[in-house]
Coordinates of C-alpha atoms in Angstrom, one line a residue:
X1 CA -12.9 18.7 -4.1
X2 CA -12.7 19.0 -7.8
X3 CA -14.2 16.0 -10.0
X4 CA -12.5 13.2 -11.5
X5 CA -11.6 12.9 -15.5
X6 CA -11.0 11.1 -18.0
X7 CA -13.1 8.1 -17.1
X8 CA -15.3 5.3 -19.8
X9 CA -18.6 7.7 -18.9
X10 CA -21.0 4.6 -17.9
X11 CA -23.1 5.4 -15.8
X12 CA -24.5 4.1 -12.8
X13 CA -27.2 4.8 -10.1
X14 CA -26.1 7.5 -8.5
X15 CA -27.0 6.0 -4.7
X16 CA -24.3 3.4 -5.6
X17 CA -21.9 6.2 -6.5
X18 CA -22.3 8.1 -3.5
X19 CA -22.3 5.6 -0.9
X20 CA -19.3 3.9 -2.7
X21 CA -17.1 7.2 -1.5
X22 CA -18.1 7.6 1.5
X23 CA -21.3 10.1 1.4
X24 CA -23.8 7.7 3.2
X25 CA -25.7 4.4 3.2
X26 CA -28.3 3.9 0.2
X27 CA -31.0 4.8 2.6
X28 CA -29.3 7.7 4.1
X29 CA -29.1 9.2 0.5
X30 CA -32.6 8.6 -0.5
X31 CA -33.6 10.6 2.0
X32 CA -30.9 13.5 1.1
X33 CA -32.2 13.3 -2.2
X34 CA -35.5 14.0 -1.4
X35 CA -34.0 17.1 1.0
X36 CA -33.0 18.6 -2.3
X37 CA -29.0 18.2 -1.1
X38 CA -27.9 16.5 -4.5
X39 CA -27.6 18.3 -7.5
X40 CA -25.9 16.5 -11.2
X41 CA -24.4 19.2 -13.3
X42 CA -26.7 22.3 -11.4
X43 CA -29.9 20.3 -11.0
X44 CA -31.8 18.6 -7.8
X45 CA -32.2 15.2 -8.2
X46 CA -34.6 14.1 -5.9
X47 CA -34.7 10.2 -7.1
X48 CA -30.8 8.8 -5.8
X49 CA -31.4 5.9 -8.1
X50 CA -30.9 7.9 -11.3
X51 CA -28.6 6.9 -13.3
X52 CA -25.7 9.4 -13.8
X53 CA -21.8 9.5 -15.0
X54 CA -19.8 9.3 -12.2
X55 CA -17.1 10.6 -14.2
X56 CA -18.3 13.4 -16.8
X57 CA -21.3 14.6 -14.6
X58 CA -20.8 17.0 -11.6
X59 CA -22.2 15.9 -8.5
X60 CA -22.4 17.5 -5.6
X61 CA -24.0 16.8 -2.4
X62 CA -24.9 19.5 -0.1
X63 CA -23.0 21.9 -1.9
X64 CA -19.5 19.6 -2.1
X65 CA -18.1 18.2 -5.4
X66 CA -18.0 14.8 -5.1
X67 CA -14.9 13.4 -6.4
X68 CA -15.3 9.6 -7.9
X69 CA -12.3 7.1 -8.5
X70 CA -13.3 3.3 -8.5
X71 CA -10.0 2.4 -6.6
X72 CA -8.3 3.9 -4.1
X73 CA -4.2 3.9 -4.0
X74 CA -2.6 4.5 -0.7
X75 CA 1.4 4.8 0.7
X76 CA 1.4 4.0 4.2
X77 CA 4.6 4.8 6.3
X78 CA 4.1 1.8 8.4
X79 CA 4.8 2.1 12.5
X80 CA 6.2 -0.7 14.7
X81 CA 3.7 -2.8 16.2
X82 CA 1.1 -3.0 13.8
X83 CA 0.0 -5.7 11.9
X84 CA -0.1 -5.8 7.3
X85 CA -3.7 -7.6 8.1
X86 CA -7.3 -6.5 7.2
X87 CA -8.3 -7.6 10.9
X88 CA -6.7 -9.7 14.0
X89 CA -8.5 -10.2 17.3
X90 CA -5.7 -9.1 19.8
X91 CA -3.2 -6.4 18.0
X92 CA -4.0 -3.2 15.8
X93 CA -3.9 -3.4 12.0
X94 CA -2.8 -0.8 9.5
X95 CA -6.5 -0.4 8.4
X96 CA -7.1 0.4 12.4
X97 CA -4.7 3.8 11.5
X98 CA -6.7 5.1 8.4
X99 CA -8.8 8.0 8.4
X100 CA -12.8 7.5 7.6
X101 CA -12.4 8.7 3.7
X102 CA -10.2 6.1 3.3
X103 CA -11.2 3.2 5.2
X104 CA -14.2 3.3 2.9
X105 CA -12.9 1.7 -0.3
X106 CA -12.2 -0.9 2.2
X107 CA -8.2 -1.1 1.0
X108 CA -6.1 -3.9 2.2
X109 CA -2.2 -4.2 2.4
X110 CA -0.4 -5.2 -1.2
X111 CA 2.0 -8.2 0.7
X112 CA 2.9 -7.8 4.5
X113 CA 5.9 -6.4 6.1
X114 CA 6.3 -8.1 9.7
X115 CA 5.0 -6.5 12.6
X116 CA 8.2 -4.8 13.7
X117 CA 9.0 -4.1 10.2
X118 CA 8.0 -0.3 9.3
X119 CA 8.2 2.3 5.9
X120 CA 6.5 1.7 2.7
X121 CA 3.5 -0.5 2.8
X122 CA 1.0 0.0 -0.5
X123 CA -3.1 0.0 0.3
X124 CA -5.1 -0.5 -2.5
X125 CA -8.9 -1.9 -3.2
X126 CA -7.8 -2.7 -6.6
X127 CA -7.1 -6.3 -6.6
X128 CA -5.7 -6.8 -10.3
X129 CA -3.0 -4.1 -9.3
X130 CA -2.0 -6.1 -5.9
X131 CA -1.8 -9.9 -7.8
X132 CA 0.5 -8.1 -10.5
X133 CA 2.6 -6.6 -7.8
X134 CA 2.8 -9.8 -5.7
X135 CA 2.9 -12.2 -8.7
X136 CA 6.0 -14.5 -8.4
X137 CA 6.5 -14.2 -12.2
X138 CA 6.8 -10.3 -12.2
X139 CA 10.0 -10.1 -9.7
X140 CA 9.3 -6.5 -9.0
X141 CA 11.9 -5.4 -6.7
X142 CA 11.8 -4.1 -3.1
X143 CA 14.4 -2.9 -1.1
X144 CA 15.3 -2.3 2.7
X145 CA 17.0 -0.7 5.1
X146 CA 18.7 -2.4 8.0
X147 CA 20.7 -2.7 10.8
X148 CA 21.8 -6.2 11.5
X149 CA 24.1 -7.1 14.5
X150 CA 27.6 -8.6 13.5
X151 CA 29.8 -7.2 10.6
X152 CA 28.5 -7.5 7.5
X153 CA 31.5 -7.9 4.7
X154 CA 32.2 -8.8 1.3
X155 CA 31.6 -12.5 1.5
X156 CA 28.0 -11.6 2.4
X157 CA 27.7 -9.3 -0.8
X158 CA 29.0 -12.1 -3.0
X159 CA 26.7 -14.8 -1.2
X160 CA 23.4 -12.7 -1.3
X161 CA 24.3 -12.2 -5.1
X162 CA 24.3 -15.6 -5.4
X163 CA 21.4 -16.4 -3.7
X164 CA 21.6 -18.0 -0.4
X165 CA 20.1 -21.6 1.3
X166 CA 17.4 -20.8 3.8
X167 CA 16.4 -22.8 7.1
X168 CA 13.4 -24.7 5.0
X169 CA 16.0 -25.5 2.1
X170 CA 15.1 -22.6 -0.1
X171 CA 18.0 -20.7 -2.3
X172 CA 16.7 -17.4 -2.7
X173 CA 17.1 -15.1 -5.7
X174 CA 20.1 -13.1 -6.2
X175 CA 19.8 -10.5 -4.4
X176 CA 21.7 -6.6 -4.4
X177 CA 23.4 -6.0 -0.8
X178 CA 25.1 -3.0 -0.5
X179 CA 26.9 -1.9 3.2
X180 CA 26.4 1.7 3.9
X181 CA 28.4 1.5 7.3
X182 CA 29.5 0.5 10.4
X183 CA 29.3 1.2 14.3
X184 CA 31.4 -0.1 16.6
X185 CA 30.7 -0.9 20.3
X186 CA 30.3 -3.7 22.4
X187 CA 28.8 -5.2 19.3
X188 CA 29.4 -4.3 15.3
X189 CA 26.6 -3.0 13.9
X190 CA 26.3 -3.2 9.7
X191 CA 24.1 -0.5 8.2
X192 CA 23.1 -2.1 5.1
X193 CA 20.9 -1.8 1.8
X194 CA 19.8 -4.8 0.5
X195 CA 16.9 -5.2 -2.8
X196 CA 15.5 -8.4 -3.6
X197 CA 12.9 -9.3 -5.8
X198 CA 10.7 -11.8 -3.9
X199 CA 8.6 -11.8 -0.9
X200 CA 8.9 -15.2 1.4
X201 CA 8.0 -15.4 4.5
X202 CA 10.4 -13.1 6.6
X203 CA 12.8 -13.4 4.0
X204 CA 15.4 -10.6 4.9
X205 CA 15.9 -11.9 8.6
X206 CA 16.2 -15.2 7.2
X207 CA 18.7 -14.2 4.5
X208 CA 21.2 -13.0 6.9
X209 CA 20.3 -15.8 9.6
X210 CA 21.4 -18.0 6.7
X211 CA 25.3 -16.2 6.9
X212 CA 25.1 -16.1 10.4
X213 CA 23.5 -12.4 11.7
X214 CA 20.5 -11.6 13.0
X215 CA 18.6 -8.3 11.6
X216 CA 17.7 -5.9 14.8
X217 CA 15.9 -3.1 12.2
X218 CA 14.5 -3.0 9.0
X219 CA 12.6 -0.7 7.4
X220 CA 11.1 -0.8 3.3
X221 CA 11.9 2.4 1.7
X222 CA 10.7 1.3 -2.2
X223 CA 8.8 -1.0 -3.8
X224 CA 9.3 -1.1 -7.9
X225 CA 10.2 2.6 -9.0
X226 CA 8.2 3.8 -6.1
X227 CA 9.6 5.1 -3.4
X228 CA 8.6 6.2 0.4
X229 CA 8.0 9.6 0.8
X230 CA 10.4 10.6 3.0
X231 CA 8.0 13.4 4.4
X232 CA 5.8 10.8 5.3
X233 CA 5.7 10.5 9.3
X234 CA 5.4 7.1 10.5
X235 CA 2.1 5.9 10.9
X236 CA 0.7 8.3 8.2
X237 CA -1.0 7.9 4.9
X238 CA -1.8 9.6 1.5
X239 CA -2.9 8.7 -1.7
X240 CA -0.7 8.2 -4.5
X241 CA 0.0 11.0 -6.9
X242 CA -0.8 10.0 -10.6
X243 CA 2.9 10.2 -11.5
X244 CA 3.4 7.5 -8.6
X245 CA 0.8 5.3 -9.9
X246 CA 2.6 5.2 -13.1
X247 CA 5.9 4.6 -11.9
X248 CA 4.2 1.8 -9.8
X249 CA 2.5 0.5 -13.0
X250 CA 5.7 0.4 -14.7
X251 CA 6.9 -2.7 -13.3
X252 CA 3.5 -4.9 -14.4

């Protein structure tokens, strides 16, 4: 792993740096310290409570570069079945599907997609980034994918643009609905698109249980100029690429 640039250069015990990335407890790296396994820029360090620059020295431990980042930034192709929750008693979570180096940072989900709900679900353990993202004032769009049962037509385009009356009383944002197709059967099935730019409480079922269809897939395929990674398989995770982080921060 190479080491990370560009940061303020304050520097900070180097126990807290380690064992902030993964490399051990405090107590564990004490006693790797005193093994002679961590070097900063070439030289043992034998004390782990020095004080070193997480992002201008090199550290490595054992003979592996350590690379530093404060936060972590993760794109999760979310599976069915899985809940956007830090922890729940009876189902799995989407922190139960993340490797060790990630799990970590301790990340947690940036908003919630439902449990049958799957694609792009953001991880972060940078707070100020999620509240910008989720903050109502900010209207950072998502979109979806669906399939909804019953055929979906103009008049729905025109309503969702609009903005459309919920079951609790709530008219929603205007909203972009686009139909991509139709399959016919024993039922019509409407492929659809649909972006909005708010997150209540499964909003998208409710928007088209509002004009009378019911939603049977949905899947999240961007959030703000962001999109999934289509090469993502379901269930998977990586970290965002700088150039995604930007067009992520382009919407706060």
């Amino acid at each position: 792993m190479a080491k990370s640039k560009g940061g303020e250069g304050k520097k900070q015990r180097l126990d807290k740096i380690l064992s902030h990335v993964g490399y051990g407890s405090r107590s564990e790296l004490r006693k790797q310290a005193k093994q002679g396994l961590i070097t900063v820029n070439g030289v043992i360090v034998k004390d782990s409570s020095a004080h070193v620059d997480p992002y201008n020295d090199t550290i490595e431990v054992d003979g592996e570069t350590v690379l530093y980042r404060e936060h972590i930034y993760l794109m999760m192709n979310k599976p069915p079945g899985v809940l956007s929750a830090t922890e729940d008693k009876r189902d799995r979570t989407v922190l139960d599907l993340l490797e060790e180096r990630y799990a970590v940072f301790e990340p947690f989900p940036v908003g919630r997609l439902d449990k049958d709900t799957v694609g792009l679900l953001l991880l972060t353990s940078d707070g100020q980034l999620a509240h910008e993202l989720l903050s109502p004032r900010k209207h950072v769009p998502k979109t979806y994918e669906a399939l909804v049962e019953g055929e979906v037509g103009p008049d729905d385009v025109a309503a969702f643009a609009e903005g459309v009356r919920l079951d609790d009383g709530y008219v929603t944002l205007p909203a972009q609905l686009t139909i991509l197709g139709r399959e016919r059967g024993r039922l019509i099935i409407s492929q659809i698109s649909l972006t909005i730019t708010e997150g209540k409480f499964h909003q998208v079922k409710r928007m088209f249980q509002a004009v009378g269809k019911k939603v049977i897939f949905l899947k999240r395929v961007s959030m703000g100029n962001l999109p999934l990674d289509a090469n993502l398989p379901e269930g998977a995770c990586r970290e965002l690429t700088s150039e995604e982080l930007k067009l992520l921060r382009t919407e706060i």
